[in-house]
Amino acid sequence: MKMKINLGLLLVFLFVFGLEAISQKVDSLAWAEKKISLAYEQFLQQNLNLSEENAMRVFSFADRQYEFALLSRSSALLSELNRFQGSYFDAIEYSVIGMEYGKEISSEVYLSNAMAQIRCLHELEIWDRSVDLCDELKLKFGSSISINELASLYFYLAKALQGLNRNDLAYKEILSIIVTGK
């Protein structure tokens, strides 16, 4: 009889503890969503130190909790912050992380991380990798992204082709977006 009571108390304890853990995780996710939104706002307001601090907190939280959507979004912001501050290799590293975790979650987050990497490659004049990534994105998202995103992609592709002294191909890429409108 005493064993049944102890087992019953243990089950009640585990049930209550499990509900509390779920509640804490939901609260933590809400906190992380607020922090990443705040970090993006701070970035737009050019408050880079606070933006980076909040993005790093979300990145660490998302990594520990296996929250891949938050990890991808915070990676995109950290990539842009590092690129903006001239730390191109750190920016590329964050974009690679964001692309890896974002590819199955959201095409928007994946594209955001990939475009951050393309901008870094452009700054570093690594034209061959930039062409490869632009071509990959063209194939993957060519018909599903906005005209502005597509124009940006074609711009970076054309610049990379010019960097490789392939002006004929660069002209062809720019001409194709002008003629087709997409």
Short mmCIF file of N, CA and C in Angstrom, two decimals:
data_model
loop_
_atom_site.label_atom_id
_atom_site.label_comp_id
_atom_site.label_asym_id
_atom_site.label_seq_id
_atom_site.Cartn_x
_atom_site.Cartn_y
_atom_site.Cartn_z
N MET A 1 0.82 -1.19 0.00
CA MET A 1 0.00 0.00 0.00
C MET A 1 0.86 1.25 0.00
N LYS A 2 1.90 1.23 0.84
CA LYS A 2 2.80 2.37 0.92
C LYS A 2 3.51 2.59 -0.41
N MET A 3 3.80 1.50 -1.11
CA MET A 3 4.48 1.58 -2.41
C MET A 3 3.57 2.26 -3.43
N LYS A 4 2.26 1.97 -3.40
CA LYS A 4 1.31 2.59 -4.32
C LYS A 4 1.20 4.08 -4.07
N ILE A 5 1.20 4.49 -2.82
CA ILE A 5 1.12 5.91 -2.48
C ILE A 5 2.37 6.63 -2.97
N ASN A 6 3.54 6.05 -2.72
CA ASN A 6 4.79 6.66 -3.18
C ASN A 6 4.84 6.74 -4.71
N LEU A 7 4.37 5.68 -5.37
CA LEU A 7 4.34 5.68 -6.82
C LEU A 7 3.36 6.73 -7.33
N GLY A 8 2.23 6.85 -6.68
CA GLY A 8 1.23 7.86 -7.05
C GLY A 8 1.78 9.27 -6.85
N LEU A 9 2.46 9.50 -5.73
CA LEU A 9 3.07 10.82 -5.49
C LEU A 9 4.14 11.12 -6.52
N LEU A 10 4.91 10.11 -6.87
CA LEU A 10 5.95 10.30 -7.87
C LEU A 10 5.34 10.66 -9.22
N LEU A 11 4.26 9.98 -9.61
CA LEU A 11 3.60 10.29 -10.87
C LEU A 11 3.02 11.70 -10.87
N VAL A 12 2.40 12.11 -9.76
CA VAL A 12 1.86 13.47 -9.65
C VAL A 12 3.00 14.48 -9.74
N PHE A 13 4.10 14.23 -9.05
CA PHE A 13 5.26 15.12 -9.09
C PHE A 13 5.81 15.25 -10.51
N LEU A 14 5.96 14.13 -11.21
CA LEU A 14 6.47 14.15 -12.57
C LEU A 14 5.52 14.87 -13.52
N PHE A 15 4.22 14.68 -13.33
CA PHE A 15 3.23 15.35 -14.16
C PHE A 15 3.28 16.85 -13.97
N VAL A 16 3.31 17.30 -12.72
CA VAL A 16 3.37 18.74 -12.41
C VAL A 16 4.68 19.33 -12.91
N PHE A 17 5.77 18.63 -12.68
CA PHE A 17 7.08 19.11 -13.13
C PHE A 17 7.12 19.20 -14.65
N GLY A 18 6.52 18.23 -15.33
CA GLY A 18 6.48 18.24 -16.80
C GLY A 18 5.66 19.41 -17.33
N LEU A 19 4.51 19.68 -16.70
CA LEU A 19 3.69 20.84 -17.10
C LEU A 19 4.45 22.14 -16.88
N GLU A 20 5.17 22.23 -15.78
CA GLU A 20 5.93 23.44 -15.49
C GLU A 20 7.05 23.62 -16.51
N ALA A 21 7.70 22.55 -16.90
CA ALA A 21 8.78 22.62 -17.90
C ALA A 21 8.23 23.07 -19.25
N ILE A 22 7.07 22.56 -19.63
CA ILE A 22 6.44 22.97 -20.88
C ILE A 22 6.08 24.45 -20.82
N SER A 23 5.53 24.88 -19.70
CA SER A 23 5.17 26.28 -19.52
C SER A 23 6.39 27.19 -19.61
N GLN A 24 7.49 26.75 -18.99
CA GLN A 24 8.72 27.55 -19.04
C GLN A 24 9.25 27.63 -20.47
N LYS A 25 9.16 26.55 -21.24
CA LYS A 25 9.64 26.56 -22.61
C LYS A 25 8.81 27.52 -23.46
N VAL A 26 7.50 27.52 -23.28
CA VAL A 26 6.63 28.43 -24.02
C VAL A 26 6.98 29.87 -23.65
N ASP A 27 7.18 30.15 -22.37
CA ASP A 27 7.58 31.49 -21.93
C ASP A 27 8.93 31.86 -22.52
N SER A 28 9.85 30.92 -22.58
CA SER A 28 11.17 31.17 -23.14
C SER A 28 11.10 31.47 -24.63
N LEU A 29 10.25 30.75 -25.35
CA LEU A 29 10.09 31.02 -26.78
C LEU A 29 9.51 32.41 -27.01
N ALA A 30 8.55 32.80 -26.20
CA ALA A 30 7.98 34.15 -26.32
C ALA A 30 9.05 35.20 -26.03
N TRP A 31 9.87 34.95 -25.02
CA TRP A 31 10.98 35.86 -24.69
C TRP A 31 11.93 35.97 -25.87
N ALA A 32 12.30 34.83 -26.46
CA ALA A 32 13.25 34.83 -27.58
C ALA A 32 12.68 35.55 -28.80
N GLU A 33 11.39 35.35 -29.08
CA GLU A 33 10.75 36.04 -30.21
C GLU A 33 10.78 37.55 -29.99
N LYS A 34 10.52 38.00 -28.76
CA LYS A 34 10.57 39.43 -28.46
C LYS A 34 11.99 39.96 -28.61
N LYS A 35 12.96 39.19 -28.15
CA LYS A 35 14.36 39.62 -28.22
C LYS A 35 14.85 39.73 -29.67
N ILE A 36 14.47 38.78 -30.52
CA ILE A 36 14.94 38.84 -31.90
C ILE A 36 14.26 40.00 -32.63
N SER A 37 13.00 40.25 -32.33
CA SER A 37 12.32 41.40 -32.93
C SER A 37 12.98 42.71 -32.49
N LEU A 38 13.29 42.78 -31.21
CA LEU A 38 13.98 43.96 -30.68
C LEU A 38 15.35 44.12 -31.33
N ALA A 39 16.06 43.03 -31.52
CA ALA A 39 17.39 43.08 -32.14
C ALA A 39 17.30 43.61 -33.56
N TYR A 40 16.28 43.18 -34.32
CA TYR A 40 16.10 43.69 -35.68
C TYR A 40 15.78 45.18 -35.67
N GLU A 41 14.92 45.61 -34.74
CA GLU A 41 14.61 47.04 -34.63
C GLU A 41 15.86 47.85 -34.30
N GLN A 42 16.67 47.35 -33.38
CA GLN A 42 17.89 48.05 -33.00
C GLN A 42 18.86 48.12 -34.18
N PHE A 43 18.91 47.07 -34.99
CA PHE A 43 19.76 47.09 -36.18
C PHE A 43 19.31 48.18 -37.14
N LEU A 44 18.00 48.28 -37.37
CA LEU A 44 17.47 49.30 -38.26
C LEU A 44 17.73 50.71 -37.74
N GLN A 45 17.81 50.85 -36.42
CA GLN A 45 18.08 52.15 -35.80
C GLN A 45 19.57 52.41 -35.63
N GLN A 46 20.40 51.54 -36.20
CA GLN A 46 21.86 51.65 -36.15
C GLN A 46 22.43 51.52 -34.74
N ASN A 47 21.70 50.88 -33.85
CA ASN A 47 22.19 50.61 -32.50
C ASN A 47 22.80 49.21 -32.52
N LEU A 48 23.99 49.12 -33.10
CA LEU A 48 24.58 47.83 -33.44
C LEU A 48 25.00 47.01 -32.22
N ASN A 49 25.53 47.65 -31.19
CA ASN A 49 25.98 46.89 -30.02
C ASN A 49 24.82 46.18 -29.32
N LEU A 50 23.72 46.90 -29.09
CA LEU A 50 22.56 46.27 -28.45
C LEU A 50 21.93 45.23 -29.36
N SER A 51 21.89 45.50 -30.65
CA SER A 51 21.34 44.53 -31.59
C SER A 51 22.15 43.24 -31.56
N GLU A 52 23.46 43.37 -31.57
CA GLU A 52 24.31 42.18 -31.54
C GLU A 52 24.17 41.42 -30.22
N GLU A 53 24.08 42.16 -29.12
CA GLU A 53 23.92 41.52 -27.81
C GLU A 53 22.62 40.71 -27.76
N ASN A 54 21.53 41.29 -28.21
CA ASN A 54 20.25 40.58 -28.19
C ASN A 54 20.23 39.42 -29.18
N ALA A 55 20.82 39.61 -30.35
CA ALA A 55 20.87 38.52 -31.33
C ALA A 55 21.71 37.36 -30.80
N MET A 56 22.81 37.65 -30.12
CA MET A 56 23.65 36.58 -29.55
C MET A 56 22.90 35.82 -28.45
N ARG A 57 22.13 36.53 -27.65
CA ARG A 57 21.33 35.85 -26.62
C ARG A 57 20.34 34.87 -27.24
N VAL A 58 19.67 35.33 -28.29
CA VAL A 58 18.70 34.47 -28.96
C VAL A 58 19.42 33.31 -29.65
N PHE A 59 20.55 33.59 -30.29
CA PHE A 59 21.33 32.55 -30.95
C PHE A 59 21.73 31.46 -29.95
N SER A 60 22.24 31.86 -28.78
CA SER A 60 22.65 30.90 -27.75
C SER A 60 21.46 30.11 -27.23
N PHE A 61 20.36 30.81 -26.96
CA PHE A 61 19.15 30.14 -26.49
C PHE A 61 18.66 29.13 -27.53
N ALA A 62 18.58 29.56 -28.79
CA ALA A 62 18.07 28.70 -29.86
C ALA A 62 18.97 27.48 -30.05
N ASP A 63 20.27 27.66 -29.92
CA ASP A 63 21.20 26.55 -30.05
C ASP A 63 21.00 25.53 -28.93
N ARG A 64 20.84 26.01 -27.70
CA ARG A 64 20.63 25.10 -26.57
C ARG A 64 19.29 24.37 -26.64
N GLN A 65 18.26 25.06 -27.16
CA GLN A 65 16.91 24.50 -27.17
C GLN A 65 16.55 23.81 -28.48
N TYR A 66 17.48 23.77 -29.42
CA TYR A 66 17.23 23.17 -30.73
C TYR A 66 16.05 23.83 -31.45
N GLU A 67 15.97 25.14 -31.32
CA GLU A 67 14.94 25.93 -31.99
C GLU A 67 15.54 26.46 -33.29
N PHE A 68 15.42 25.68 -34.36
CA PHE A 68 16.14 25.96 -35.59
C PHE A 68 15.63 27.20 -36.32
N ALA A 69 14.36 27.51 -36.21
CA ALA A 69 13.84 28.73 -36.86
C ALA A 69 14.47 29.97 -36.22
N LEU A 70 14.51 29.99 -34.90
CA LEU A 70 15.15 31.12 -34.20
C LEU A 70 16.65 31.15 -34.47
N LEU A 71 17.26 29.99 -34.55
CA LEU A 71 18.69 29.92 -34.83
C LEU A 71 18.98 30.51 -36.21
N SER A 72 18.15 30.19 -37.18
CA SER A 72 18.34 30.70 -38.54
C SER A 72 18.12 32.21 -38.61
N ARG A 73 17.07 32.68 -37.95
CA ARG A 73 16.78 34.12 -37.97
C ARG A 73 17.86 34.92 -37.26
N SER A 74 18.32 34.43 -36.12
CA SER A 74 19.38 35.16 -35.40
C SER A 74 20.69 35.09 -36.17
N SER A 75 20.94 33.98 -36.87
CA SER A 75 22.14 33.86 -37.70
C SER A 75 22.13 34.89 -38.83
N ALA A 76 20.97 35.08 -39.45
CA ALA A 76 20.87 36.07 -40.53
C ALA A 76 21.20 37.46 -40.02
N LEU A 77 20.67 37.79 -38.85
CA LEU A 77 20.95 39.11 -38.28
C LEU A 77 22.41 39.24 -37.89
N LEU A 78 22.97 38.23 -37.26
CA LEU A 78 24.38 38.27 -36.87
C LEU A 78 25.28 38.35 -38.10
N SER A 79 24.88 37.71 -39.17
CA SER A 79 25.65 37.79 -40.40
C SER A 79 25.64 39.23 -40.93
N GLU A 80 24.48 39.84 -40.97
CA GLU A 80 24.39 41.22 -41.45
C GLU A 80 25.15 42.18 -40.54
N LEU A 81 25.06 41.98 -39.23
CA LEU A 81 25.79 42.83 -38.29
C LEU A 81 27.30 42.73 -38.51
N ASN A 82 27.79 41.51 -38.66
CA ASN A 82 29.22 41.32 -38.89
C ASN A 82 29.65 41.89 -40.23
N ARG A 83 28.84 41.71 -41.25
CA ARG A 83 29.15 42.27 -42.57
C ARG A 83 29.20 43.79 -42.50
N PHE A 84 28.23 44.36 -41.83
CA PHE A 84 28.15 45.81 -41.69
C PHE A 84 29.38 46.37 -40.97
N GLN A 85 29.93 45.58 -40.04
CA GLN A 85 31.10 46.01 -39.27
C GLN A 85 32.42 45.57 -39.91
N GLY A 86 32.35 44.93 -41.08
CA GLY A 86 33.55 44.55 -41.80
C GLY A 86 34.15 43.21 -41.41
N SER A 87 33.46 42.45 -40.60
CA SER A 87 33.94 41.10 -40.21
C SER A 87 33.31 40.08 -41.15
N TYR A 88 33.82 40.05 -42.38
CA TYR A 88 33.19 39.27 -43.44
C TYR A 88 33.25 37.76 -43.20
N PHE A 89 34.34 37.28 -42.67
CA PHE A 89 34.45 35.83 -42.46
C PHE A 89 33.51 35.36 -41.35
N ASP A 90 33.36 36.17 -40.30
CA ASP A 90 32.38 35.85 -39.26
C ASP A 90 30.97 35.89 -39.84
N ALA A 91 30.74 36.88 -40.69
CA ALA A 91 29.42 37.01 -41.32
C ALA A 91 29.11 35.78 -42.18
N ILE A 92 30.10 35.32 -42.92
CA ILE A 92 29.89 34.13 -43.75
C ILE A 92 29.62 32.91 -42.88
N GLU A 93 30.35 32.81 -41.78
CA GLU A 93 30.14 31.67 -40.87
C GLU A 93 28.71 31.65 -40.33
N TYR A 94 28.22 32.80 -39.90
CA TYR A 94 26.84 32.85 -39.40
C TYR A 94 25.84 32.54 -40.51
N SER A 95 26.10 33.03 -41.72
CA SER A 95 25.15 32.76 -42.80
C SER A 95 25.13 31.28 -43.15
N VAL A 96 26.28 30.62 -43.08
CA VAL A 96 26.33 29.17 -43.34
C VAL A 96 25.49 28.43 -42.30
N ILE A 97 25.63 28.82 -41.04
CA ILE A 97 24.83 28.20 -39.97
C ILE A 97 23.35 28.41 -40.24
N GLY A 98 23.00 29.65 -40.57
CA GLY A 98 21.59 29.97 -40.85
C GLY A 98 21.05 29.23 -42.05
N MET A 99 21.87 29.07 -43.08
CA MET A 99 21.42 28.34 -44.27
C MET A 99 21.21 26.87 -43.94
N GLU A 100 22.12 26.31 -43.17
CA GLU A 100 22.03 24.89 -42.81
C GLU A 100 20.75 24.59 -42.05
N TYR A 101 20.45 25.43 -41.05
CA TYR A 101 19.26 25.17 -40.25
C TYR A 101 17.99 25.72 -40.88
N GLY A 102 18.12 26.67 -41.78
CA GLY A 102 16.95 27.30 -42.38
C GLY A 102 16.42 26.63 -43.62
N LYS A 103 17.21 25.73 -44.23
CA LYS A 103 16.78 25.17 -45.51
C LYS A 103 15.52 24.35 -45.41
N GLU A 104 15.28 23.70 -44.30
CA GLU A 104 14.08 22.88 -44.14
C GLU A 104 12.93 23.64 -43.49
N ILE A 105 13.23 24.80 -42.92
CA ILE A 105 12.23 25.52 -42.14
C ILE A 105 11.47 26.54 -42.97
N SER A 106 12.24 27.43 -43.61
CA SER A 106 11.60 28.54 -44.30
C SER A 106 12.47 29.01 -45.46
N SER A 107 11.87 29.13 -46.62
CA SER A 107 12.64 29.59 -47.77
C SER A 107 13.06 31.04 -47.58
N GLU A 108 12.24 31.82 -46.89
CA GLU A 108 12.56 33.23 -46.64
C GLU A 108 13.81 33.37 -45.79
N VAL A 109 13.90 32.58 -44.72
CA VAL A 109 15.07 32.63 -43.84
C VAL A 109 16.31 32.10 -44.56
N TYR A 110 16.13 31.05 -45.33
CA TYR A 110 17.25 30.49 -46.11
C TYR A 110 17.78 31.54 -47.10
N LEU A 111 16.87 32.19 -47.81
CA LEU A 111 17.25 33.20 -48.78
C LEU A 111 17.93 34.39 -48.09
N SER A 112 17.43 34.78 -46.96
CA SER A 112 18.03 35.88 -46.21
C SER A 112 19.48 35.58 -45.83
N ASN A 113 19.72 34.39 -45.33
CA ASN A 113 21.09 33.99 -44.97
C ASN A 113 21.98 33.88 -46.21
N ALA A 114 21.43 33.34 -47.30
CA ALA A 114 22.22 33.19 -48.53
C ALA A 114 22.58 34.55 -49.12
N MET A 115 21.64 35.49 -49.10
CA MET A 115 21.94 36.82 -49.63
C MET A 115 22.96 37.55 -48.76
N ALA A 116 22.92 37.32 -47.46
CA ALA A 116 23.95 37.90 -46.58
C ALA A 116 25.32 37.35 -46.96
N GLN A 117 25.38 36.07 -47.27
CA GLN A 117 26.65 35.47 -47.67
C GLN A 117 27.11 36.01 -49.02
N ILE A 118 26.19 36.20 -49.94
CA ILE A 118 26.54 36.74 -51.25
C ILE A 118 27.11 38.16 -51.11
N ARG A 119 26.50 38.97 -50.25
CA ARG A 119 27.01 40.33 -50.05
C ARG A 119 28.43 40.30 -49.48
N CYS A 120 28.71 39.35 -48.59
CA CYS A 120 30.06 39.21 -48.04
C CYS A 120 31.04 38.75 -49.12
N LEU A 121 30.64 37.79 -49.91
CA LEU A 121 31.50 37.30 -50.99
C LEU A 121 31.81 38.43 -51.98
N HIS A 122 30.82 39.27 -52.21
CA HIS A 122 31.00 40.42 -53.09
C HIS A 122 32.05 41.37 -52.50
N GLU A 123 31.94 41.65 -51.21
CA GLU A 123 32.91 42.54 -50.55
C GLU A 123 34.31 41.94 -50.57
N LEU A 124 34.41 40.64 -50.43
CA LEU A 124 35.71 39.97 -50.42
C LEU A 124 36.21 39.64 -51.83
N GLU A 125 35.39 39.91 -52.83
CA GLU A 125 35.71 39.63 -54.23
C GLU A 125 36.01 38.15 -54.48
N ILE A 126 35.22 37.31 -53.86
CA ILE A 126 35.30 35.86 -54.10
C ILE A 126 34.23 35.54 -55.12
N TRP A 127 34.56 35.76 -56.36
CA TRP A 127 33.57 35.75 -57.43
C TRP A 127 33.07 34.36 -57.78
N ASP A 128 33.93 33.35 -57.79
CA ASP A 128 33.48 32.02 -58.22
C ASP A 128 32.44 31.44 -57.27
N ARG A 129 32.66 31.56 -55.98
CA ARG A 129 31.67 31.06 -55.00
C ARG A 129 30.38 31.87 -55.07
N SER A 130 30.52 33.18 -55.33
CA SER A 130 29.35 34.03 -55.45
C SER A 130 28.49 33.61 -56.65
N VAL A 131 29.13 33.31 -57.78
CA VAL A 131 28.41 32.86 -58.97
C VAL A 131 27.69 31.54 -58.67
N ASP A 132 28.38 30.62 -58.02
CA ASP A 132 27.77 29.32 -57.70
C ASP A 132 26.54 29.49 -56.81
N LEU A 133 26.66 30.33 -55.78
CA LEU A 133 25.55 30.53 -54.85
C LEU A 133 24.39 31.26 -55.53
N CYS A 134 24.70 32.25 -56.35
CA CYS A 134 23.64 32.96 -57.09
C CYS A 134 22.91 32.01 -58.04
N ASP A 135 23.65 31.19 -58.75
CA ASP A 135 23.02 30.21 -59.64
C ASP A 135 22.13 29.24 -58.87
N GLU A 136 22.62 28.79 -57.72
CA GLU A 136 21.82 27.89 -56.89
C GLU A 136 20.52 28.56 -56.45
N LEU A 137 20.61 29.80 -56.04
CA LEU A 137 19.41 30.52 -55.59
C LEU A 137 18.46 30.79 -56.75
N LYS A 138 19.01 31.10 -57.92
CA LYS A 138 18.17 31.32 -59.10
C LYS A 138 17.35 30.07 -59.41
N LEU A 139 18.00 28.92 -59.35
CA LEU A 139 17.29 27.67 -59.64
C LEU A 139 16.26 27.34 -58.56
N LYS A 140 16.63 27.58 -57.32
CA LYS A 140 15.77 27.21 -56.21
C LYS A 140 14.59 28.16 -56.03
N PHE A 141 14.83 29.48 -56.22
CA PHE A 141 13.81 30.47 -55.89
C PHE A 141 13.38 31.33 -57.06
N GLY A 142 13.87 31.05 -58.25
CA GLY A 142 13.65 31.92 -59.40
C GLY A 142 12.22 32.40 -59.61
N SER A 143 11.27 31.55 -59.40
CA SER A 143 9.87 31.94 -59.65
C SER A 143 9.09 32.24 -58.38
N SER A 144 9.70 32.05 -57.23
CA SER A 144 8.93 32.20 -56.00
C SER A 144 9.33 33.40 -55.14
N ILE A 145 10.26 34.23 -55.62
CA ILE A 145 10.65 35.40 -54.83
C ILE A 145 10.19 36.67 -55.52
N SER A 146 10.20 37.74 -54.77
CA SER A 146 9.72 39.02 -55.32
C SER A 146 10.68 39.52 -56.40
N ILE A 147 10.18 40.43 -57.21
CA ILE A 147 11.00 40.99 -58.28
C ILE A 147 12.20 41.75 -57.70
N ASN A 148 12.03 42.39 -56.55
CA ASN A 148 13.15 43.10 -55.93
C ASN A 148 14.24 42.14 -55.47
N GLU A 149 13.84 41.04 -54.85
CA GLU A 149 14.82 40.04 -54.43
C GLU A 149 15.52 39.42 -55.63
N LEU A 150 14.75 39.14 -56.66
CA LEU A 150 15.32 38.56 -57.86
C LEU A 150 16.28 39.53 -58.56
N ALA A 151 15.90 40.80 -58.59
CA ALA A 151 16.78 41.81 -59.19
C ALA A 151 18.08 41.93 -58.41
N SER A 152 17.98 41.87 -57.12
CA SER A 152 19.18 41.91 -56.28
C SER A 152 20.08 40.70 -56.56
N LEU A 153 19.46 39.56 -56.69
CA LEU A 153 20.20 38.34 -56.99
C LEU A 153 20.91 38.44 -58.34
N TYR A 154 20.20 38.93 -59.35
CA TYR A 154 20.80 39.10 -60.68
C TYR A 154 21.91 40.15 -60.65
N PHE A 155 21.73 41.20 -59.87
CA PHE A 155 22.77 42.23 -59.75
C PHE A 155 24.07 41.62 -59.22
N TYR A 156 23.95 40.87 -58.13
CA TYR A 156 25.16 40.26 -57.55
C TYR A 156 25.76 39.20 -58.48
N LEU A 157 24.91 38.50 -59.20
CA LEU A 157 25.41 37.52 -60.16
C LEU A 157 26.18 38.23 -61.29
N ALA A 158 25.61 39.30 -61.80
CA ALA A 158 26.28 40.05 -62.86
C ALA A 158 27.60 40.64 -62.37
N LYS A 159 27.62 41.18 -61.16
CA LYS A 159 28.87 41.74 -60.62
C LYS A 159 29.93 40.65 -60.44
N ALA A 160 29.52 39.48 -60.00
CA ALA A 160 30.47 38.38 -59.83
C ALA A 160 31.00 37.92 -61.19
N LEU A 161 30.13 37.86 -62.18
CA LEU A 161 30.58 37.48 -63.52
C LEU A 161 31.55 38.52 -64.09
N GLN A 162 31.30 39.79 -63.82
CA GLN A 162 32.24 40.83 -64.24
C GLN A 162 33.58 40.64 -63.53
N GLY A 163 33.52 40.28 -62.25
CA GLY A 163 34.74 40.03 -61.50
C GLY A 163 35.55 38.89 -62.08
N LEU A 164 34.87 37.94 -62.72
CA LEU A 164 35.54 36.81 -63.37
C LEU A 164 35.89 37.12 -64.83
N ASN A 165 35.72 38.39 -65.22
CA ASN A 165 35.96 38.83 -66.60
C ASN A 165 35.06 38.11 -67.60
N ARG A 166 33.83 37.86 -67.19
CA ARG A 166 32.83 37.25 -68.07
C ARG A 166 31.71 38.27 -68.32
N ASN A 167 32.08 39.39 -68.89
CA ASN A 167 31.11 40.46 -69.14
C ASN A 167 30.00 40.02 -70.08
N ASP A 168 30.31 39.10 -71.00
CA ASP A 168 29.28 38.61 -71.91
C ASP A 168 28.16 37.90 -71.15
N LEU A 169 28.52 37.09 -70.17
CA LEU A 169 27.51 36.40 -69.36
C LEU A 169 26.79 37.37 -68.42
N ALA A 170 27.53 38.34 -67.90
CA ALA A 170 26.92 39.34 -67.02
C ALA A 170 25.85 40.11 -67.78
N TYR A 171 26.17 40.51 -69.00
CA TYR A 171 25.22 41.23 -69.84
C TYR A 171 23.99 40.37 -70.10
N LYS A 172 24.20 39.09 -70.37
CA LYS A 172 23.10 38.17 -70.64
C LYS A 172 22.17 38.05 -69.43
N GLU A 173 22.73 37.96 -68.23
CA GLU A 173 21.92 37.83 -67.01
C GLU A 173 21.09 39.09 -66.77
N ILE A 174 21.71 40.25 -66.93
CA ILE A 174 20.98 41.51 -66.72
C ILE A 174 19.89 41.66 -67.79
N LEU A 175 20.22 41.33 -69.01
CA LEU A 175 19.26 41.42 -70.10
C LEU A 175 18.06 40.51 -69.88
N SER A 176 18.30 39.31 -69.34
CA SER A 176 17.20 38.37 -69.13
C SER A 176 16.20 38.88 -68.11
N ILE A 177 16.66 39.56 -67.07
CA ILE A 177 15.70 40.09 -66.09
C ILE A 177 14.98 41.31 -66.64
N ILE A 178 15.65 42.08 -67.47
CA ILE A 178 15.00 43.25 -68.06
C ILE A 178 13.93 42.82 -69.05
N VAL A 179 14.24 41.86 -69.90
CA VAL A 179 13.32 41.42 -70.95
C VAL A 179 12.11 40.69 -70.37
N THR A 180 12.36 39.77 -69.46
CA THR A 180 11.26 38.95 -68.95
C THR A 180 10.53 39.59 -67.78
N GLY A 181 11.16 40.53 -67.13
CA GLY A 181 10.54 41.12 -65.94
C GLY A 181 10.69 40.24 -64.73
N LYS A 182 11.33 39.10 -64.94
CA LYS A 182 11.62 38.16 -63.84
C LYS A 182 12.78 37.32 -64.18
#
